[in-house]
mmCIF file of C-alpha atoms and ligand atoms in Angstrom:
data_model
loop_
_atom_site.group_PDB
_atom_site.id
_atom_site.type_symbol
_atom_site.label_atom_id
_atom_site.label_comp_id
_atom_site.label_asym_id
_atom_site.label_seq_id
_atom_site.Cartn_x
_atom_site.Cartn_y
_atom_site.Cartn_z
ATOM 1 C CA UNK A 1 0.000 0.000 0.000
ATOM 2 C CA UNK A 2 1.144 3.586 -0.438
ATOM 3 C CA UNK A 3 0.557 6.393 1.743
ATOM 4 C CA UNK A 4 0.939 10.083 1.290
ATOM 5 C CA UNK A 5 0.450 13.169 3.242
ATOM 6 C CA UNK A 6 -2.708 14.419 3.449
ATOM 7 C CA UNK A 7 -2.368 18.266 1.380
ATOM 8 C CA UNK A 8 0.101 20.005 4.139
ATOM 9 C CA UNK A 9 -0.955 18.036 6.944
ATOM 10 C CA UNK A 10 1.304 15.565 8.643
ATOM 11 C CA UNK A 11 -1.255 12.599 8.430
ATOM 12 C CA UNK A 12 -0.647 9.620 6.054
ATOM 13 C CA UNK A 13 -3.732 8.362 4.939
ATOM 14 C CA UNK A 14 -3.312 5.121 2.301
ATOM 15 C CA UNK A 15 -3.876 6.387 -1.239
ATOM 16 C CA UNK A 16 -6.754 4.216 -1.560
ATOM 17 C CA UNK A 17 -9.536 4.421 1.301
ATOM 18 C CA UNK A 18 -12.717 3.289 1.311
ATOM 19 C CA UNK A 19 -16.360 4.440 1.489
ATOM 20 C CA UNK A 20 -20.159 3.508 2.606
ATOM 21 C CA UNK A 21 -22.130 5.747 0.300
ATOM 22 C CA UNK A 22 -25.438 3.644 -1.062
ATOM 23 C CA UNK A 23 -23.675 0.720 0.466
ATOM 24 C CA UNK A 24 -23.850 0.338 4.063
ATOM 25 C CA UNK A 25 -27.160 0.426 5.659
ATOM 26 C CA UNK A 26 -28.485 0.191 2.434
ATOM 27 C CA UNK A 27 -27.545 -1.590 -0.537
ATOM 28 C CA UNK A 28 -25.791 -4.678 0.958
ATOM 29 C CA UNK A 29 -26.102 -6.907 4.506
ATOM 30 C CA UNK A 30 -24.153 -5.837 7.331
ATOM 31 C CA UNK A 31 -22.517 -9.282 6.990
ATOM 32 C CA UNK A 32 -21.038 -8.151 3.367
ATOM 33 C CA UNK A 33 -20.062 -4.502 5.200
ATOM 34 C CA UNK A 34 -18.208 -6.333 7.742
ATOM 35 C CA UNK A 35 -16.221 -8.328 4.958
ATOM 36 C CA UNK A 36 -15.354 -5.268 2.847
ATOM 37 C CA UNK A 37 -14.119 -3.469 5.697
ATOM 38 C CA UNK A 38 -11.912 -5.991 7.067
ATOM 39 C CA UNK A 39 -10.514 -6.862 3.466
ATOM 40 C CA UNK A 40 -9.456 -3.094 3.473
ATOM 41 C CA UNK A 41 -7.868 -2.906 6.338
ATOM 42 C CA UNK A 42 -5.949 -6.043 6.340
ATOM 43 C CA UNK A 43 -4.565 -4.832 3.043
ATOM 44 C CA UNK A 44 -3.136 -1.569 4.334
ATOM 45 C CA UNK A 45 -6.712 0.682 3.850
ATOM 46 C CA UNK A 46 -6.476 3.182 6.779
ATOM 47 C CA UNK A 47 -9.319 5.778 5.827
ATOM 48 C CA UNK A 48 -12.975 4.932 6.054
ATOM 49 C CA UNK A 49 -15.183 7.547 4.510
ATOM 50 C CA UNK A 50 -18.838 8.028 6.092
ATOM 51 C CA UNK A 51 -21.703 11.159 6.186
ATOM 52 C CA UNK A 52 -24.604 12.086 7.923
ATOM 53 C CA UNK A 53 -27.058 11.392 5.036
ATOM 54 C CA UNK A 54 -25.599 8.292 4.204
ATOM 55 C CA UNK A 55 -28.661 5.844 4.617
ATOM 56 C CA UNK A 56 -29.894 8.521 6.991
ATOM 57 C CA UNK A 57 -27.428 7.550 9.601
ATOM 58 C CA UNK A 58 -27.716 3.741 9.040
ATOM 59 C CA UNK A 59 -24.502 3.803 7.311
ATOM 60 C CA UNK A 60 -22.518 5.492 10.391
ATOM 61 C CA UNK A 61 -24.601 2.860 12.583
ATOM 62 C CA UNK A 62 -23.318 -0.026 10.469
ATOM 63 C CA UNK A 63 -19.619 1.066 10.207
ATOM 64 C CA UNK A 64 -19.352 1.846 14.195
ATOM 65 C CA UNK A 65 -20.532 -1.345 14.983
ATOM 66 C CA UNK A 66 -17.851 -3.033 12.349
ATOM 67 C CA UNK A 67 -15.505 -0.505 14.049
ATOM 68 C CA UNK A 68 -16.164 -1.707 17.535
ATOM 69 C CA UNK A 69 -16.545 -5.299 16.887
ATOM 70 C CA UNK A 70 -13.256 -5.520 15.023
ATOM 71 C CA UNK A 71 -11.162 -3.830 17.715
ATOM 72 C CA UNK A 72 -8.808 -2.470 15.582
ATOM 73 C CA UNK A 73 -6.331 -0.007 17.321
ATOM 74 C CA UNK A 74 -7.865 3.309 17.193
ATOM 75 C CA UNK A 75 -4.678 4.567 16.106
ATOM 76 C CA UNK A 76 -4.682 2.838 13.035
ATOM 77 C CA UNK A 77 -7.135 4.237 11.098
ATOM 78 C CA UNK A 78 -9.112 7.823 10.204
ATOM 79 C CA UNK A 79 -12.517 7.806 10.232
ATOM 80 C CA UNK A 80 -14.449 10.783 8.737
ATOM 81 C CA UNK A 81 -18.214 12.114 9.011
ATOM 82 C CA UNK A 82 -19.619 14.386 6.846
ATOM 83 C CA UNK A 83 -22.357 17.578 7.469
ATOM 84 C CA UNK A 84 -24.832 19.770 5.622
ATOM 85 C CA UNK A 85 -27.803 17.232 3.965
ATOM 86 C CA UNK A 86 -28.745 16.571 7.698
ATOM 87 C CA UNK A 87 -30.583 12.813 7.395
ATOM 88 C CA UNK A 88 -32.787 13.701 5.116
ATOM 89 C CA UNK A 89 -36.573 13.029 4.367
ATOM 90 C CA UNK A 90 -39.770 15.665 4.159
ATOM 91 C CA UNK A 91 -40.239 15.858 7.902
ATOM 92 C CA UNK A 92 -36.418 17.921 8.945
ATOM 93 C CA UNK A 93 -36.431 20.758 10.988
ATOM 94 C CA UNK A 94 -35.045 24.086 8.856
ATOM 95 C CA UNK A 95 -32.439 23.597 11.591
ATOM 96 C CA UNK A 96 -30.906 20.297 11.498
ATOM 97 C CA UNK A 97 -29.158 21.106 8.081
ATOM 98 C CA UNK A 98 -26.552 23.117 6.133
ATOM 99 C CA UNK A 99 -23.005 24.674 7.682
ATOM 100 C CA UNK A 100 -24.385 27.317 10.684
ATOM 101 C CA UNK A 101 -23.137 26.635 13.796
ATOM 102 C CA UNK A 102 -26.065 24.650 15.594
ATOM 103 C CA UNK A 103 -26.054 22.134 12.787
ATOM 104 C CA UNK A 104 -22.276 21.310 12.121
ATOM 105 C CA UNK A 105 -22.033 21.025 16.157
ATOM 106 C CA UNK A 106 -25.151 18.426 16.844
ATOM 107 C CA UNK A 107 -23.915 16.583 13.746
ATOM 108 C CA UNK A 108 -20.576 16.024 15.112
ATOM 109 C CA UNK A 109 -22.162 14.679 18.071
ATOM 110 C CA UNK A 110 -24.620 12.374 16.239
ATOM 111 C CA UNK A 111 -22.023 11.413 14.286
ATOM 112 C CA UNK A 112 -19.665 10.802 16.975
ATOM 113 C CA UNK A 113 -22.140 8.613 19.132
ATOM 114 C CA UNK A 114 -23.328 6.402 15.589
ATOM 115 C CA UNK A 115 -19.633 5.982 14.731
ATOM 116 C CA UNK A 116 -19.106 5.315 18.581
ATOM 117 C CA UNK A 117 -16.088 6.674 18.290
ATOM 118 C CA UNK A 118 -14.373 9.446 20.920
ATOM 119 C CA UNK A 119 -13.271 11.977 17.703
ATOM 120 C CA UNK A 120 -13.505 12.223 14.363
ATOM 121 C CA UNK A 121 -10.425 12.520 12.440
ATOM 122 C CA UNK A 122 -11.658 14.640 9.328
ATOM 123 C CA UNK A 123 -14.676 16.134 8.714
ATOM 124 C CA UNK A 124 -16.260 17.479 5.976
ATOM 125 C CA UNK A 125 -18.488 20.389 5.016
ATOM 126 C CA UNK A 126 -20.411 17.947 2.210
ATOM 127 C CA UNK A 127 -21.949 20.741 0.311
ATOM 128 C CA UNK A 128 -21.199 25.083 0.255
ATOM 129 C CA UNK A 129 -24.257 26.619 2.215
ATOM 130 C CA UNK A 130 -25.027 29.662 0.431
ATOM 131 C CA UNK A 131 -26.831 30.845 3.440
ATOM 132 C CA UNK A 132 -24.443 30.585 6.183
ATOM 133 C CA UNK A 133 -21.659 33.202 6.505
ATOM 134 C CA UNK A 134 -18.309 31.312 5.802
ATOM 135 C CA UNK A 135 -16.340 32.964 8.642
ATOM 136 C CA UNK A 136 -19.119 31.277 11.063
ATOM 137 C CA UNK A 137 -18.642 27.811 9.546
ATOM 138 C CA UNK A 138 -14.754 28.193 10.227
ATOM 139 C CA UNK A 139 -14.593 29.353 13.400
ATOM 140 C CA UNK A 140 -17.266 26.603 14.520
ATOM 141 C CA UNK A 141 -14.586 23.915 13.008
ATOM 142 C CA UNK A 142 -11.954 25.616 14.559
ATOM 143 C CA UNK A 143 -13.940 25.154 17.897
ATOM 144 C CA UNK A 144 -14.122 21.409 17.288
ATOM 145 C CA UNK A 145 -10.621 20.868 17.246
ATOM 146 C CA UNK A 146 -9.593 22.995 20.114
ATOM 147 C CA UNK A 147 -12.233 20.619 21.856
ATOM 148 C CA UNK A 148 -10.546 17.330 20.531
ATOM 149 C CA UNK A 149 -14.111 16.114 18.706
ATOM 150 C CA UNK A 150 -12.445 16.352 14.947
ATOM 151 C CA UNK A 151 -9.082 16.443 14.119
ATOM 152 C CA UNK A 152 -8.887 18.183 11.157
ATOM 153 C CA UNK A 153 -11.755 19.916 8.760
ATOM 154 C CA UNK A 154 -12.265 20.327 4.996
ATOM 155 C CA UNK A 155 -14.823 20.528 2.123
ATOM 156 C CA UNK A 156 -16.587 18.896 -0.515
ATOM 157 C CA UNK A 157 -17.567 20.146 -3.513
ATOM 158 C CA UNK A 158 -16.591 23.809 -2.677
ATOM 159 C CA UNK A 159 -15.444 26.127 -5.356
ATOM 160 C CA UNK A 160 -11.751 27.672 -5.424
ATOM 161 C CA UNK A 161 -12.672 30.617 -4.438
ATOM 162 C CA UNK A 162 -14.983 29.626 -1.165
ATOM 163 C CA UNK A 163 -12.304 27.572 -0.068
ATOM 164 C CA UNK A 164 -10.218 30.607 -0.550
ATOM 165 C CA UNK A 165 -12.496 32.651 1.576
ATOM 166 C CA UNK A 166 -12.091 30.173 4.324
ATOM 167 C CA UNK A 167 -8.326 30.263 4.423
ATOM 168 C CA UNK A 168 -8.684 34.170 4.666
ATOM 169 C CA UNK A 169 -11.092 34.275 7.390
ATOM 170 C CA UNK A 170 -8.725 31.534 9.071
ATOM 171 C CA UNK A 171 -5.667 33.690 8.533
ATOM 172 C CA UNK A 172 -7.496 36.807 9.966
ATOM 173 C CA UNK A 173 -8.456 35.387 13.105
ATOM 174 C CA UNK A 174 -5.564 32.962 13.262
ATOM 175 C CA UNK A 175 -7.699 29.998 13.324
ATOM 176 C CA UNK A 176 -7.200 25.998 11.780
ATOM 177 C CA UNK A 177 -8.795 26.367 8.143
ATOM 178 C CA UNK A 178 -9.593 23.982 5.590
ATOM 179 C CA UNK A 179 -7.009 21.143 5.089
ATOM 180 C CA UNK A 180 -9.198 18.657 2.652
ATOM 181 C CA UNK A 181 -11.403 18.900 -0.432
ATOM 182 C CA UNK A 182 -13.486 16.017 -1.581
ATOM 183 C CA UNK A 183 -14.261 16.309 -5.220
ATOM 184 C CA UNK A 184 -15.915 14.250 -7.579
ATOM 185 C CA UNK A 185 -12.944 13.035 -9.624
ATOM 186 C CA UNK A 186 -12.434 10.280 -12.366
ATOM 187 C CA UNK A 187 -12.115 9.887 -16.072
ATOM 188 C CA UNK A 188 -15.753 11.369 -16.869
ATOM 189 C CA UNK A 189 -15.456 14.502 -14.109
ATOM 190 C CA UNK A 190 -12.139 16.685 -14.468
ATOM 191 C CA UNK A 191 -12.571 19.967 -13.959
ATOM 192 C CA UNK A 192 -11.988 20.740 -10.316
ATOM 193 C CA UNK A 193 -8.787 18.470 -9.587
ATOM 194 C CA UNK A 194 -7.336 19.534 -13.066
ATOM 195 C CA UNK A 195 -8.373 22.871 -13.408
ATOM 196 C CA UNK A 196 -9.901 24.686 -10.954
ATOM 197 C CA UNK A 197 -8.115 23.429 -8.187
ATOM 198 C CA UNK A 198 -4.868 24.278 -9.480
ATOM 199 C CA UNK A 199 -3.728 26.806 -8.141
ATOM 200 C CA UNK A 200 -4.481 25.946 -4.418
ATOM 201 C CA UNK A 201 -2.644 23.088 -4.779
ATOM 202 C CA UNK A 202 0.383 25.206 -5.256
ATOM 203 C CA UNK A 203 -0.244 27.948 -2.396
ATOM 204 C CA UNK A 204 -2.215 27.344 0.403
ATOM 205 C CA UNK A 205 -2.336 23.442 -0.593
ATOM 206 C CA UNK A 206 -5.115 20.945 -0.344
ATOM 207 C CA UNK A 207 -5.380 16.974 0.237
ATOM 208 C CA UNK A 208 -8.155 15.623 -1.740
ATOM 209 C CA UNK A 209 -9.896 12.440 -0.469
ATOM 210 C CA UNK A 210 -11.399 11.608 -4.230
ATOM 211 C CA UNK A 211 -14.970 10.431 -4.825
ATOM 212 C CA UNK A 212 -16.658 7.999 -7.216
ATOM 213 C CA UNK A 213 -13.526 7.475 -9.158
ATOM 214 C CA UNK A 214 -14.969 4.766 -11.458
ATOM 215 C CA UNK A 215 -18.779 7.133 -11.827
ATOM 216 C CA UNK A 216 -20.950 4.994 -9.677
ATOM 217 C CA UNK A 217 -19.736 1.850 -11.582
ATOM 218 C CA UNK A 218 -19.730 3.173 -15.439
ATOM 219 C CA UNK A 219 -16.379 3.391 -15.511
ATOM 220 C CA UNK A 220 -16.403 -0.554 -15.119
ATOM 221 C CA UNK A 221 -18.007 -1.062 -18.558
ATOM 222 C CA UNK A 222 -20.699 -2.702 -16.813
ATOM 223 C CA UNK A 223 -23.248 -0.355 -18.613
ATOM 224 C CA UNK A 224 -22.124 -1.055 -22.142
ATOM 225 C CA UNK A 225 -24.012 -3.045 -23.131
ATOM 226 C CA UNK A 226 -27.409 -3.025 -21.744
ATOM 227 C CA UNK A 227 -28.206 -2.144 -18.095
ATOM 228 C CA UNK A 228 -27.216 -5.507 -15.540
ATOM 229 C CA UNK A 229 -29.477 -6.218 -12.569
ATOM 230 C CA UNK A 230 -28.011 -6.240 -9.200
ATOM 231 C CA UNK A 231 -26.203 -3.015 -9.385
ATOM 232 C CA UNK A 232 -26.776 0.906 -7.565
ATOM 233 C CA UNK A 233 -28.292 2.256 -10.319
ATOM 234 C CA UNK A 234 -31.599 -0.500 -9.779
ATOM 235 C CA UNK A 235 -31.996 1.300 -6.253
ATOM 236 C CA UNK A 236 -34.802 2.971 -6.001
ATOM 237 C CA UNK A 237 -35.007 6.948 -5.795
ATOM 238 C CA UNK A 238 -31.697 7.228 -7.512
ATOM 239 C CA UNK A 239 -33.271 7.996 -10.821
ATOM 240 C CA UNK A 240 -31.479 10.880 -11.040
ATOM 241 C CA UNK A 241 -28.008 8.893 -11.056
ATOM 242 C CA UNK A 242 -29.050 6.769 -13.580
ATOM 243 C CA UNK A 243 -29.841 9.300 -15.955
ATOM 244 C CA UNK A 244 -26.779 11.354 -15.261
ATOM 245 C CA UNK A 245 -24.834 8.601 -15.631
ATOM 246 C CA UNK A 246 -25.810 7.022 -18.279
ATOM 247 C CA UNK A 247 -25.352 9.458 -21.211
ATOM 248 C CA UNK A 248 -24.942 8.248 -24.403
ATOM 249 C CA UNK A 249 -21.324 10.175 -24.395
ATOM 250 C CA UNK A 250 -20.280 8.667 -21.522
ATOM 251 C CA UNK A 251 -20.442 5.084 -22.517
ATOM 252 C CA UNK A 252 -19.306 6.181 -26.010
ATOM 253 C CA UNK A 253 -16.393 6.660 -24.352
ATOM 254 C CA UNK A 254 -16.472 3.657 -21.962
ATOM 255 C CA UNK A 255 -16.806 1.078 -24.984
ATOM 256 C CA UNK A 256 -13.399 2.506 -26.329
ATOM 257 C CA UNK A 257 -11.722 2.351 -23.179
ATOM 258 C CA UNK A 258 -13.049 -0.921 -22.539
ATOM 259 C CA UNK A 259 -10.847 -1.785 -25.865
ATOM 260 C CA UNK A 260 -8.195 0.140 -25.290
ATOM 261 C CA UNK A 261 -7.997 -1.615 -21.411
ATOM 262 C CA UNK A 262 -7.955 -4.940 -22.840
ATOM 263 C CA UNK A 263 -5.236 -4.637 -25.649
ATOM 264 C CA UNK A 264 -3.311 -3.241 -22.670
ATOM 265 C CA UNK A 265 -3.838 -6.092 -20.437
ATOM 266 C CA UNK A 266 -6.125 -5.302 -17.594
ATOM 267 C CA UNK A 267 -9.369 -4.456 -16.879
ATOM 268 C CA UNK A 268 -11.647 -1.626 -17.549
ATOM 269 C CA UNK A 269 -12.100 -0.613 -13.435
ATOM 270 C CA UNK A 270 -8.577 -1.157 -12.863
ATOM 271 C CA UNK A 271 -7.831 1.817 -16.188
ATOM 272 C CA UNK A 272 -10.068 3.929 -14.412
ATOM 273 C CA UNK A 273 -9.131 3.477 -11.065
ATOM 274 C CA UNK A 274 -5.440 3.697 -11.759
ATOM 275 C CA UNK A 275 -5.433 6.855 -14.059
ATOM 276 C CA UNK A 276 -7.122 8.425 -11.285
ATOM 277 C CA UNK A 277 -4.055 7.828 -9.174
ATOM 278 C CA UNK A 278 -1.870 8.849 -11.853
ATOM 279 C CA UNK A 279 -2.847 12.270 -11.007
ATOM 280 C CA UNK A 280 -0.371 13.574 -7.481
ATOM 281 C CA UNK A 281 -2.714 15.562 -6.433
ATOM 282 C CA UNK A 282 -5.243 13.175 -5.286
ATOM 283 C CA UNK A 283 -4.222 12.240 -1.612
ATOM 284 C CA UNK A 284 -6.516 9.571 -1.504
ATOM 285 C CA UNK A 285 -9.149 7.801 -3.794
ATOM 286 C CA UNK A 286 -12.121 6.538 -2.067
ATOM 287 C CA UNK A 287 -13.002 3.109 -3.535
ATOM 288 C CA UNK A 288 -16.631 1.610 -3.168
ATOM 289 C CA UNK A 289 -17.859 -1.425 -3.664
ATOM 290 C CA UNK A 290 -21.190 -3.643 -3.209
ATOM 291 C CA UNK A 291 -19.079 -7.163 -3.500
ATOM 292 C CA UNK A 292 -16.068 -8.373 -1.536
ATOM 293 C CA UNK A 293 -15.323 -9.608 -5.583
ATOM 294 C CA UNK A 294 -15.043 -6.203 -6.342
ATOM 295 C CA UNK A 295 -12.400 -4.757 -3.977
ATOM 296 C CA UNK A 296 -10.161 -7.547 -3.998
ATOM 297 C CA UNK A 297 -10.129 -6.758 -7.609
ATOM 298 C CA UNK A 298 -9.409 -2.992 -7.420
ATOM 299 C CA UNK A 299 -6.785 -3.532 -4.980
ATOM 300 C CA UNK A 300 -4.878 -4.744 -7.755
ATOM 301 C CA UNK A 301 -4.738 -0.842 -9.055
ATOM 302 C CA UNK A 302 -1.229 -0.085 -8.142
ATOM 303 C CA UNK A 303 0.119 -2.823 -10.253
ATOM 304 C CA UNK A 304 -1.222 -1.158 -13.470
ATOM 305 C CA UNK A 305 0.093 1.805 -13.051
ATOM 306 C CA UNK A 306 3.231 1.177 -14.281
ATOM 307 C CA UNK A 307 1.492 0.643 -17.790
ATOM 308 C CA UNK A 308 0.796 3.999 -17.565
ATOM 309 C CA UNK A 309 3.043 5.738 -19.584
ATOM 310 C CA UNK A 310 3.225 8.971 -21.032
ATOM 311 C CA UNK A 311 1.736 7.217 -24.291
ATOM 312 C CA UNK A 312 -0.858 5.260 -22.817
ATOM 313 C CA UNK A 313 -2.140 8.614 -21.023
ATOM 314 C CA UNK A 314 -2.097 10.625 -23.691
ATOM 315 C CA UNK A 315 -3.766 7.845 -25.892
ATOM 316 C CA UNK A 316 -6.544 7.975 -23.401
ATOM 317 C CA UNK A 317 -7.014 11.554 -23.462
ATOM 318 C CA UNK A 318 -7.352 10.890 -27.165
ATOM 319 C CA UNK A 319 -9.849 8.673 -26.475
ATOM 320 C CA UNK A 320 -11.618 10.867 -23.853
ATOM 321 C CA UNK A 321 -11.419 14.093 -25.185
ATOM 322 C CA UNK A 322 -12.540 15.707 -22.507
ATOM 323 C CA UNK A 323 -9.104 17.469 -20.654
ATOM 324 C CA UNK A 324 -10.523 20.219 -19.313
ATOM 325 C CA UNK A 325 -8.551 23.885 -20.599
ATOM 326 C CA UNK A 326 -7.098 25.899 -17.993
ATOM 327 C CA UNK A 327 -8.936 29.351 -19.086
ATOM 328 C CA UNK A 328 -5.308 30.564 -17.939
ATOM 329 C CA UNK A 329 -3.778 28.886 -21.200
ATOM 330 C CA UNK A 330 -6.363 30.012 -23.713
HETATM 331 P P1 LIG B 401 -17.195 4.290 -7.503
HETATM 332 O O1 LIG B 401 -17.423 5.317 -8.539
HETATM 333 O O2 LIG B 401 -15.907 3.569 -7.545
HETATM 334 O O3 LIG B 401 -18.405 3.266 -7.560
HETATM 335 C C1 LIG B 401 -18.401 2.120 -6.780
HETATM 336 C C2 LIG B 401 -19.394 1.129 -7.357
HETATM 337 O O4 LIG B 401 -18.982 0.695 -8.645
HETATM 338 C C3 LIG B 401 -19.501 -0.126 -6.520
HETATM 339 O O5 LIG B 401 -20.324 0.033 -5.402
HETATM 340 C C4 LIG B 401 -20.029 -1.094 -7.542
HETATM 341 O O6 LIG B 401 -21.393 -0.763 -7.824
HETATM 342 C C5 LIG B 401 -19.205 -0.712 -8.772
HETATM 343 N N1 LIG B 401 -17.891 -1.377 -8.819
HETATM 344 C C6 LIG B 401 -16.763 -1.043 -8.099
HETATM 345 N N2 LIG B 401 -15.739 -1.831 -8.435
HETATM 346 C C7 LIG B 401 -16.201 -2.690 -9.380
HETATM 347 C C8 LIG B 401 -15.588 -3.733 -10.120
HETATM 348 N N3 LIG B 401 -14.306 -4.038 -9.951
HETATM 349 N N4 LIG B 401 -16.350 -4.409 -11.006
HETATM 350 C C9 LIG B 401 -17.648 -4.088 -11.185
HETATM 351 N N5 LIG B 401 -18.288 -3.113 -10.528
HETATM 352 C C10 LIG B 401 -17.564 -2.403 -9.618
HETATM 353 O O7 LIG B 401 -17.267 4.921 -6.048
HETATM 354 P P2 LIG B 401 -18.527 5.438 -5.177
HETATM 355 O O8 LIG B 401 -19.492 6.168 -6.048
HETATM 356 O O9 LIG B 401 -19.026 4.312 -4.368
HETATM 357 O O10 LIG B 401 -17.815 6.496 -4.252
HETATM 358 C C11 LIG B 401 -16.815 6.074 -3.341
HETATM 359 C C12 LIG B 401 -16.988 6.810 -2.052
HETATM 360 O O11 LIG B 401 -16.850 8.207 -2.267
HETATM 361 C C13 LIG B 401 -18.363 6.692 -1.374
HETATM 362 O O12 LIG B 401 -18.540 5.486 -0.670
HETATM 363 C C14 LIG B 401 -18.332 7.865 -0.449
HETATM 364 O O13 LIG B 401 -17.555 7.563 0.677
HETATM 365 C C15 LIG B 401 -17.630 8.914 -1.300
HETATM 366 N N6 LIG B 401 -18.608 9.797 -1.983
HETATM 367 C C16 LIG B 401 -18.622 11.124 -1.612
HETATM 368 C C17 LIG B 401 -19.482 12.000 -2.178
HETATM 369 C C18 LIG B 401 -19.470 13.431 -1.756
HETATM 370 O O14 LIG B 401 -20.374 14.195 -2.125
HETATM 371 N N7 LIG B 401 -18.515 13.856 -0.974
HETATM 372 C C19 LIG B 401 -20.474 11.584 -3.210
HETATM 373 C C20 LIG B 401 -20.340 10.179 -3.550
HETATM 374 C C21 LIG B 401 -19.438 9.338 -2.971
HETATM 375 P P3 LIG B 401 -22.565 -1.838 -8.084
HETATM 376 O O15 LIG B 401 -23.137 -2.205 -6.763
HETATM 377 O O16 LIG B 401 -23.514 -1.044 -8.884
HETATM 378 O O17 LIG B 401 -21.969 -3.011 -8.782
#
């Protein structure tokens, strides 16, 4: 396994981690949950990624009791929660969601006593809120470390320039800002990480704790040809994935990488999942997975990486074309 700082931080978190989204609590048994966890972290996984709205809370529920019952040294892995959807569903309060103060702080908690865990070790703002001042957001997380309940703070999906705004307001009151992003990032989504991000990773710097590197599963090839039972995009209420995900252009390009992956000798998730590595700036790529089949099989990423050479990545661009322009460079 490799490790790497986390952006400036001191903490080594593996390059591949691993996460619960439509999975725990939801999509597969607890049994399965247990089994994917424990194949991680026997092979060198030491982040598990979690959130609030994840199965409502189920999700945090499921991994704190795999947490507990395995009785693995508590300092030998990060754990992270994530605020700002609250748990969802038509009856929430106005107040149990978004970034103010009250929210992130009973989340914490919640998330804390579901995870049964003493402290989190990052924690994420999972979505901007327009309608909470920024500078209250960071001093709240700020508050949370002083009081040893998270470790260290970051964002997801945040633009440049809001992270931006929270390292200012940190600087100006000498507080702990931001030291994580968690983007959407993989061959289908590239704007942020190569882009938009880029200068940030150069100043102030930023880990990045990846998400959905293979798009929900389309970056498998799985949706080629037809549309397989048995997978996340069957759940129902996630309508909305299916369609996003399944554009026409999108698996235009899947069927050629599918190709291409075979005459290089692997597999189509093990192109995708590796070319996201290829890329330094991701700290750490959260892998997810409904079948203990399917990790053991992306854990095998690091060993294609080596067949990616400067010709085989640009050959995929070819293939993609879709590298995002730096509006810099125009
Ligand atoms: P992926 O894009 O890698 O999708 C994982 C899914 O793809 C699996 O559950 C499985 O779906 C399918 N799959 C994975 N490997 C294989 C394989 N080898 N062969 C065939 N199918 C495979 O990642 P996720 O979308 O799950 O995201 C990873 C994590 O990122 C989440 O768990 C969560 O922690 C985080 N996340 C964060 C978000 C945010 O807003 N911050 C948003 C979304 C995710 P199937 O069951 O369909 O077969």
């Amino acid at each position: 396994m490799e490790y790497k700082n986390l952006g400036k931080s001191g903490l080594k978190v593996s390059r591949i981690s691993f996460g619960s989204w439509l999975t725990f609590g939801k999509q597969i048994g607890d049994t399965t949950a247990e089994d994917l966890m424990t194949i991680a972290y026997d092979n060198g996984i030491n982040f598990f990624d979690n959130a609030e709205i994840y199965a409502r809370g189920q999700s945090e529920i499921v991994m704190g009791e795999i947490l507990k019952k395995k009785g693995w040294r508590r300092d030998s892995y990060i754990v992270s929660s994530k605020a700002f959807f609250g748990l969802g569903g038509k009856d929430l309060p106005i107040t149990a969601k978004g970034l103010n103060r009250k929210h992130l702080v009973e989340a914490c908690e919640q998330a804390l006593q579901r995870l049964q865990v003493d402290y989190l070790d990052l924690y994420f703002c999972h979505r901007p809120d327009k309608e909470t001042p920024i500078e209250e957001t960071v001093w709240t997380m700020h508050n949370l470390i002083q009081q040893g309940k998270i470790l260290y703070w970051g964002t997801s999906e945040w633009s440049a320039q809001e992270i931006m705004e929270a390292h200012m307001i940190a600087k100006q009151y000498n507080l702990i800002g931001p030291t994580m992003e968690q983007p959407q990032y993989n061959m289908l989504h590239r704007d942020k990480m190569e882009v938009e991000y880029s200068q940030i990773f150069k100043t102030v710097g930023l880990g990045t704790t990846i998400w959905s590197p293979l798009a929900s599963g389309v970056l498998t090839g799985k949706y080629n040809d037809g549309f397989p039972k048995d997978t996340r995009l069957n759940i129902e209420g996630l309508e909305w994935l299916k369609d996003t995900s399944l554009a026409e252009a999108h698996l235009e390009r899947v069927r050629n990488l599918t190709s291409f992956s075979q005459e290089l000798g692997t597999t189509m998730p093990l192109l995708g999942l590796s070319w996201c590595l290829k890329n330094d700036n991701v700290s750490t790529m959260i892998l997810g997975a409904s079948k203990t089949s399917q990790l053991e099989e992306n854990l095998k990423v690091f060993d294609v990486i080596p067949l990616l050479t400067d010709e085989v990545m640009e050959k995929i661009d070819t293939i993609l074309n879709n590298k995002p322009v730096d509006p810099a460079f125009l």
